[in-house]
Amino acid sequence: MQIDWLTVVAQIANFLVLIWLLQRFLYRPITDAMQRREAVIANQLAQAQAALDDATAKAEALRDKKAALEASTQAVLDDARENAQALRQRLEDDLHTEMQARRNTWCEHLAQERDDFANALRRHAGHQVIAITGDLLHTYAQTDLSGPLVSGFIARLADLDDQMRQKLMQAAKGTESPALVETSVAFRASAKSRLTRAIHKACATDIEVHYAQDEAIVLGLRLSIGTQTVEWSAAQHLKRLDTALDEVIDSTGITAAAQGS
Amino acid sequence: MEITPDSWIVYDWHGWQLNATVVFTWVIMALLVLGSWAITTGLSSGPTVSRWQIMLEVIVTTIRDQIAEVGTENPGRYLPFIGTLFLFIATANILSILPGYQAPTGSLSTTAALAICVLIAVPLFSITKRGLGTYLKTYIQPSPLMLPLNIVATISRTIALAVRLYGNVMSGTVIVGILISIAPFFFPVVMQLLGLLTGLIQAYIFAILAMVYIASASRAGRSTTSESNEKD
């Protein structure tokens, strides 16, 4: 083994120079480049973390918005339900009111029809009774109804109470107009003279009596002196028949309404 | 065959002789410096990095990790010295596959120079870090009676560093020369490949041992300081 000390010194110098050169051209540039890249990566990671945090915050905000939107939607739906319920209630009330009005109208119309029907039936029944009675009298007594009507009316005048009789007498004396006898059928002269005498007797005066025919008076006659009127006709019977018919119609209407409901 | 490149005089100028050891050392230095300069001129700090830059980063990072594994606190402080030791020895040994080349590490002068550098660097790093008194106290630890033994140990390990590297590289060269005379084709190729392996291993061993010596000196100084503090 030989050691050349000059070479040793030269190699030490070479080695020290090599250390400096490599530090200058290798270690420091490489270390700095790695540190810069690490800084860049750290910066990118920080940016990514910031972006992640931002995205998380935005996601949280979106969740809040979604929750608020759902709450708003629920509120709108509730409001819509309440409005629909109110509208339904109002329509039902309107419909109920309209139905009630139509029912009232129908009831009024029905009552009017019932009244019309009752009147028509009463009139028809009265005429039928008169016709049948007349036919029966003609058939079995060979006479008309004027005689029985006059006899009946005379009997009624005789049966008047004192208060009514006084009123007739005062009316006959207090008026200058003639008394008016309205009949449903034409009377014969004999019947008229009998009736005129009965009137004079009842009124205790010779008041002039005029005769007229009114088909509205059913099977009877009406005496009008001034403001006083005495009527004897089949109207009373018709009234009883009318009352009976009303009762029958009312009971029939109630039964029909009960069956309809 | 010349055993050492010291005896291969390349240039002689009025008695000043330039041997092959120095010349090949300059070649290695030029190769390392120019290669590093060529690669580090266009370093990238972005996501796209060239393969050469990656190679240098891997080398530097590996050396730094190896230094850190020895137990030092600041590997970057020792990187230029330890890294240069490894790169120089490894390059010198790898280039031995080139014909006409003789590794400078096959010269005892070179290995002695490197060992002397380590001999100087060990106290230098320790004194820089812990102070001169603390370093000198390591020679009388655990007892002042150990002072001669510690001095002998320091010198002997320096000599061991130089002789180990020199012996391995020189022996490889000698063995290849002998095998060429016996079996000119096959065995020399195998021995050259084996020489590459042993060359890298020797570079690693030299660098790691140097780092171990530096780290042990620094730790010994630190333990001495902590013991003194405990006594106080």
XYZ file of C-alpha atoms in Angstrom:
493
model
C 0.000 0.000 0.000
C 1.350 3.348 -1.001
C -0.130 6.697 -0.115
C 0.731 9.704 -2.216
C 0.106 12.517 0.185
C 0.059 15.053 -2.569
C -2.713 13.069 -4.187
C -4.430 12.846 -0.832
C -4.398 16.600 -0.496
C -5.589 16.983 -4.067
C -8.392 14.491 -3.518
C -9.454 16.273 -0.325
C -9.604 19.501 -2.263
C -11.443 17.804 -5.110
C -13.926 16.338 -2.681
C -14.577 19.652 -0.985
C -15.042 21.322 -4.357
C -17.389 18.545 -5.391
C -19.401 19.062 -2.222
C -19.753 22.753 -3.025
C -20.611 22.137 -6.670
C -23.187 19.497 -5.922
C -24.693 21.683 -3.212
C -24.853 24.449 -5.802
C -26.171 22.428 -8.744
C -27.903 19.415 -7.222
C -29.033 19.427 -3.622
C -30.255 22.994 -3.270
C -32.126 23.177 -6.632
C -33.714 19.784 -6.110
C -34.663 20.552 -2.511
C -36.026 23.965 -3.478
C -38.009 22.474 -6.362
C -39.510 19.846 -4.082
C -40.361 22.468 -1.491
C -41.972 24.645 -4.143
C -43.961 21.707 -5.427
C -44.940 20.778 -1.908
C -46.020 24.364 -1.385
C -47.995 24.240 -4.633
C -49.568 20.948 -3.595
C -50.297 22.328 -0.135
C -51.811 25.396 -1.751
C -53.893 23.234 -4.052
C -54.951 21.108 -1.107
C -55.858 24.257 0.784
C -57.818 25.489 -2.214
C -59.476 22.102 -2.513
C -60.290 22.195 1.187
C -61.628 25.718 0.792
C -63.659 24.611 -2.210
C -64.873 21.642 -0.207
C -65.810 23.902 2.686
C -67.509 26.278 0.268
C -69.342 23.392 -1.364
C -70.333 22.102 2.056
C -71.590 25.540 3.046
C -73.486 25.850 -0.232
C -74.915 22.389 0.242
C -75.983 23.385 3.739
C -77.532 26.568 2.364
C -79.305 24.571 -0.342
C -80.583 22.167 2.285
C -81.892 25.111 4.278
C -83.489 26.572 1.167
C -85.010 23.210 0.346
C -86.381 22.914 3.856
C -87.755 26.446 3.652
C -89.243 25.694 0.235
C -90.837 22.535 1.549
C -92.205 24.474 4.504
C -93.481 27.175 2.143
C -94.986 24.515 -0.106
C -96.666 22.946 2.881
C -97.980 26.340 3.951
C -99.269 27.017 0.436
C -100.892 23.599 0.365
C -102.468 24.185 3.759
C -103.675 27.582 2.606
C -105.020 26.048 -0.596
C -106.762 23.343 1.415
C -108.281 25.949 3.702
C -109.389 28.020 0.712
C -110.808 24.941 -0.979
C -112.575 23.992 2.227
C -113.959 27.512 2.570
C -114.996 27.544 -1.093
C -116.606 24.160 -0.675
C -118.404 25.349 2.443
C -119.527 28.521 0.671
C -120.716 26.561 -2.368
C -122.531 24.146 -0.103
C -124.123 27.067 1.726
C -125.055 28.691 -1.582
C -126.418 25.412 -2.835
C -128.285 24.892 0.394
C -129.696 28.421 0.197
C -130.639 27.933 -3.437
C -132.202 24.586 -2.643
C -134.078 26.165 0.240
C -135.245 29.000 -2.021
C -136.311 26.565 -4.714
C -138.029 24.465 -2.095
C -139.829 27.532 -0.794
C -140.753 28.499 -4.323
C -141.872 24.967 -4.990
C -143.859 24.940 -1.764
C -145.428 28.286 -2.623
C -146.172 27.059 -6.113
C -147.559 23.869 -4.668
C -149.686 25.817 -2.214
C -150.877 28.069 -5.021
C -151.714 25.052 -7.148
C -153.443 23.516 -4.169
C -155.453 26.688 -3.611
C -156.266 26.946 -7.298
C -157.183 23.328 -7.362
C -159.323 23.737 -4.246
C -161.094 26.759 -5.714
C -161.664 25.052 -8.995
C -162.821 21.952 -7.243
C -165.104 23.986 -4.977
C -166.560 25.861 -7.878
C -166.922 22.760 -9.924
C -168.387 20.884 -6.973
C -170.850 23.686 -6.274
C -171.933 23.847 -9.880
C -172.229 20.131 -9.949
C -174.250 20.184 -6.755
C -176.490 22.881 -8.196
C -176.803 21.100 -11.457
C -177.481 17.825 -9.775
C -179.879 19.456 -7.319
C -181.647 21.290 -10.129
C -181.862 18.169 -12.168
C -183.183 16.300 -9.170
C -185.777 19.004 -8.443
C -186.810 19.177 -12.090
C -186.896 15.469 -12.271
C -188.772 14.794 -9.060
C -190.743 18.019 -8.341
C -191.273 19.333 -11.838
C -190.075 22.753 -10.618
C -187.003 24.865 -10.528
C -184.918 25.883 -7.523
C -186.231 29.455 -7.254
C -189.144 28.423 -5.061
C -187.098 26.528 -2.457
C -184.423 29.204 -2.559
C -186.964 31.980 -1.913
C -188.638 29.914 0.779
C -185.325 29.227 2.401
C -184.232 32.832 2.237
C -187.588 33.999 3.673
C -187.168 31.513 6.505
C -183.718 32.847 7.133
C -184.962 36.431 7.193
C -187.487 35.330 9.762
C -184.805 33.664 11.811
C -182.500 36.707 11.846
C -181.433 37.766 15.303
C -182.587 41.108 16.602
C -179.247 42.822 16.160
C -179.031 41.928 12.509
C -182.665 42.763 11.976
C -182.134 46.213 13.485
C -179.147 46.795 11.254
C -181.205 45.913 8.192
C -183.981 48.180 9.255
C -181.626 51.058 9.887
C -179.886 50.442 6.586
C -183.191 50.423 4.732
C -184.276 53.628 6.361
C -180.909 55.305 5.980
C -180.482 54.789 2.290
C -182.376 55.973 -0.707
C -180.913 53.399 -3.035
C -182.951 50.292 -3.684
C -182.249 46.969 -2.118
C -180.439 44.577 -4.357
C -181.162 40.862 -4.508
C -178.565 38.869 -6.395
C -179.356 35.321 -7.285
C -177.531 32.475 -8.906
C -180.491 31.659 -11.165
C -183.246 33.727 -12.657
C -186.349 33.883 -10.442
C -189.880 33.819 -11.655
C -192.098 36.834 -10.958
C -194.095 35.003 -8.279
C -190.953 34.160 -6.488
C -189.739 37.735 -6.784
C -193.041 39.105 -5.352
C -192.857 36.697 -2.407
C -189.348 37.711 -1.742
C -190.123 41.426 -2.048
C -192.893 41.086 0.525
C -190.648 39.224 2.897
C -188.003 41.931 2.564
C -190.535 44.661 3.209
C -191.669 42.782 6.286
C -188.193 42.225 7.574
C -187.182 45.815 7.047
C -190.505 47.277 8.067
C -190.458 49.568 5.061
C -191.509 49.542 1.421
C -188.014 49.814 0.037
C -187.688 49.262 -3.700
C -186.115 45.877 -4.511
C -184.067 45.190 -7.626
C -183.074 41.747 -8.807
C -179.859 40.751 -10.487
C -178.216 37.465 -11.434
C -174.708 36.571 -10.274
C -173.330 33.171 -11.156
C -170.753 33.549 -8.420
C -173.496 33.000 -5.866
C -173.921 29.304 -5.653
C -177.435 28.017 -5.096
C -178.772 30.933 -3.096
C -179.193 34.645 -3.010
C -177.660 37.760 -1.484
C -179.557 40.759 -0.136
C -177.705 44.056 -0.008
C -179.281 47.102 1.686
C -176.890 49.968 1.964
C -173.856 48.619 3.672
C -175.652 45.591 5.131
C -175.632 42.280 3.354
C -177.472 39.052 4.114
C -176.554 35.999 2.114
C -178.128 32.571 2.068
C -176.693 30.178 -0.424
C -174.920 26.933 -0.815
C -171.744 28.877 -0.045
C -171.917 27.814 3.568
C -172.057 24.218 2.484
C -169.328 24.898 0.003
C -167.294 26.470 2.774
C -167.685 23.355 4.876
C -166.850 21.302 1.792
C -163.934 23.672 1.164
C -162.731 23.220 4.721
C -163.088 19.485 4.434
C -161.258 19.541 1.108
C -158.522 21.717 2.603
C -158.111 19.266 5.436
C -158.024 16.362 3.006
C -155.556 18.171 0.703
C -153.417 19.276 3.647
C -153.272 15.775 5.038
C -152.551 14.386 1.562
C -149.812 17.037 1.008
C -148.186 16.306 4.371
C -148.213 12.592 3.654
C -146.740 13.154 0.184
C -144.051 15.473 1.588
C -143.209 12.930 4.285
C -142.950 10.181 1.661
C -140.840 12.465 -0.603
C -138.347 13.342 2.151
C -1.252 -4.376 -14.481
C -1.117 -1.361 -12.237
C -2.741 -1.993 -8.905
C -3.356 1.658 -8.072
C -4.048 4.519 -10.446
C -1.644 6.651 -8.457
C 1.190 5.089 -10.348
C -0.408 5.868 -13.708
C 1.120 9.217 -14.616
C -1.015 10.956 -17.168
C 0.893 14.216 -17.448
C 4.255 15.410 -16.231
C 5.175 19.077 -16.221
C 8.531 19.988 -14.811
C 8.284 17.368 -12.110
C 4.644 18.052 -11.341
C 2.978 14.767 -12.112
C -0.707 14.400 -12.768
C -1.765 10.831 -12.059
C -4.854 8.979 -13.216
C -6.464 9.154 -9.786
C -6.845 12.887 -9.984
C -7.784 12.838 -13.671
C -10.524 10.250 -13.230
C -11.706 12.112 -10.148
C -12.093 15.202 -12.282
C -13.973 13.172 -14.867
C -16.329 11.938 -12.196
C -16.733 15.422 -10.807
C -17.453 16.805 -14.276
C -19.926 14.043 -14.942
C -21.797 14.632 -11.691
C -21.764 18.406 -11.872
C -22.627 18.704 -15.555
C -25.324 16.071 -15.268
C -26.844 17.807 -12.262
C -26.588 21.191 -13.928
C -28.184 19.915 -17.148
C -31.093 18.439 -15.287
C -31.645 21.139 -12.675
C -31.617 23.933 -15.256
C -35.149 23.116 -16.293
C -36.655 22.102 -12.977
C -40.410 22.140 -12.769
C -42.451 23.047 -9.726
C -45.732 22.139 -11.340
C -47.542 18.846 -11.593
C -45.617 17.784 -14.727
C -42.054 16.691 -13.938
C -39.424 15.217 -16.248
C -38.075 11.709 -15.704
C -34.571 13.019 -15.061
C -35.850 15.376 -12.394
C -37.790 12.526 -10.827
C -34.595 10.447 -10.828
C -32.638 13.174 -9.045
C -35.468 13.763 -6.580
C -35.596 10.045 -5.819
C -31.818 9.958 -5.254
C -31.783 13.032 -3.029
C -34.874 11.948 -1.107
C -33.499 8.441 -0.578
C -30.194 9.756 0.734
C -32.003 12.148 3.045
C -34.262 9.364 4.306
C -31.258 7.143 4.964
C -29.629 9.958 6.924
C -32.838 10.448 8.882
C -33.075 6.731 9.648
C -29.687 6.906 11.375
C -31.346 9.165 13.912
C -30.361 12.695 13.136
C -32.760 15.517 13.701
C -31.925 17.612 10.615
C -31.017 15.422 7.637
C -30.672 18.420 5.312
C -27.672 19.583 7.330
C -25.680 16.442 6.502
C -27.040 15.914 3.005
C -24.237 17.645 1.045
C -21.441 15.773 2.817
C -22.990 12.319 3.076
C -24.692 12.585 -0.328
C -21.479 13.619 -2.035
C -19.606 10.755 -0.405
C -22.158 8.256 -1.688
C -22.508 9.731 -5.171
C -18.762 10.092 -5.674
C -17.900 6.569 -4.531
C -20.872 4.998 -6.325
C -20.099 6.796 -9.595
C -16.438 5.947 -9.330
C -17.218 2.272 -8.821
C -19.946 2.055 -11.474
C -17.707 3.567 -14.134
C -15.256 0.736 -13.601
C -17.112 -1.275 -16.237
C -15.732 1.108 -18.861
C -12.588 -0.142 -20.570
C -9.446 1.834 -19.802
C -10.976 3.295 -16.674
C -9.565 2.822 -13.210
C -11.691 3.783 -10.247
C -10.146 6.493 -8.045
C -11.519 4.585 -5.081
C -9.037 1.878 -5.958
C -6.372 4.318 -4.808
C -5.480 4.330 -1.145
C -4.754 8.025 -1.499
C -8.381 8.684 -2.471
C -9.911 6.508 0.220
C -7.520 8.026 2.775
C -8.553 11.485 1.651
C -12.200 10.558 2.058
C -11.535 9.005 5.452
C -9.666 12.099 6.539
C -12.639 14.164 5.434
C -14.844 11.985 7.612
C -12.320 12.230 10.447
C -12.521 16.000 10.236
C -16.284 16.151 9.604
C -17.246 14.136 12.670
C -15.854 16.575 15.243
C -16.736 19.506 13.035
C -20.443 18.658 12.946
C -20.444 17.791 16.642
C -18.630 20.958 17.684
C -20.843 23.076 15.459
C -23.877 21.557 17.010
C -22.872 21.054 20.676
C -19.765 23.100 21.230
C -16.069 22.243 21.593
C -16.141 21.451 25.307
C -19.011 19.074 25.002
C -17.268 17.286 22.121
C -13.976 16.964 23.989
C -15.782 15.559 27.011
C -16.855 12.613 24.873
C -13.247 11.404 24.883
C -13.202 11.077 28.685
C -16.541 9.326 28.896
C -17.435 7.283 30.797
C -14.077 7.693 32.549
C -10.938 9.741 31.871
C -9.129 6.431 31.721
C -10.895 5.811 28.422
C -9.184 8.768 26.739
C -6.440 6.718 25.057
C -8.858 4.074 23.945
C -11.232 6.659 22.507
C -8.411 8.299 20.561
C -7.270 4.935 19.227
C -10.848 4.090 18.295
C -11.225 7.304 16.340
C -8.014 6.767 14.427
C -8.634 3.101 13.836
C -12.096 3.580 12.465
C -10.737 6.198 10.071
C -8.118 3.793 8.888
C -10.725 1.071 8.670
C -12.881 3.251 6.456
C -10.017 3.932 4.077
C -8.663 0.405 3.976
C -12.128 -1.221 3.658
C -13.044 0.791 0.580
C -9.616 0.551 -0.937
C -9.375 -3.160 -0.296
C -12.725 -3.985 -1.809
C -12.255 -1.921 -4.943
C -8.624 -2.838 -5.430
C -9.277 -6.511 -4.804
C -12.054 -6.506 -7.384
C -9.710 -5.001 -9.932
C -6.983 -7.489 -9.105
C -9.358 -10.446 -9.237
C -10.678 -9.377 -12.635
C -7.121 -9.030 -13.899
C -6.241 -12.497 -12.685
C -9.428 -14.015 -14.143
C -8.749 -12.405 -17.510
C -5.487 -14.303 -17.683
C -7.239 -17.564 -16.757
C -10.618 -17.374 -18.476
C -10.659 -14.381 -20.785
C -14.393 -14.162 -21.515
C -16.951 -15.500 -19.052
C -15.585 -14.954 -15.580
C -14.462 -11.357 -16.077
C -18.008 -10.396 -17.154
C -19.486 -12.022 -14.082
C -16.891 -10.392 -11.871
C -17.567 -7.002 -13.476
C -21.283 -7.371 -12.667
C -20.360 -8.464 -9.166
C -18.061 -5.471 -8.998
C -20.962 -3.148 -9.772
C -22.884 -4.625 -6.878
C -20.015 -4.504 -4.450
C -19.170 -0.981 -5.614
C -22.638 0.285 -4.766
C -22.625 -1.614 -1.482
C -19.258 -0.121 -0.555
C -20.517 3.372 -1.366
C -23.540 2.777 0.819
C -21.440 1.350 3.647
C -18.940 4.216 3.527
C -21.645 6.887 3.567
C -23.721 5.204 6.251
C -20.712 4.585 8.478
C -19.698 8.218 8.143
C -23.198 9.265 9.087
C -23.222 6.838 12.010
C -19.954 8.293 13.282
C -21.289 11.825 12.988
C -24.601 10.930 14.612
C -22.941 9.010 17.438
C -20.641 11.931 18.170
C -23.596 14.306 18.200
C -25.652 11.991 20.427
C -22.735 11.419 22.786
C -22.334 15.152 23.130
C -26.036 15.543 23.742
C -26.117 12.799 26.397
C -23.094 14.337 28.097
C -24.831 17.706 28.150
C -28.023 16.250 29.585
C -26.059 14.342 32.259
C -24.286 17.567 33.253
C -27.609 19.345 33.503
C -28.972 16.566 35.695
C -25.938 16.829 38.001
C -26.428 20.583 38.261
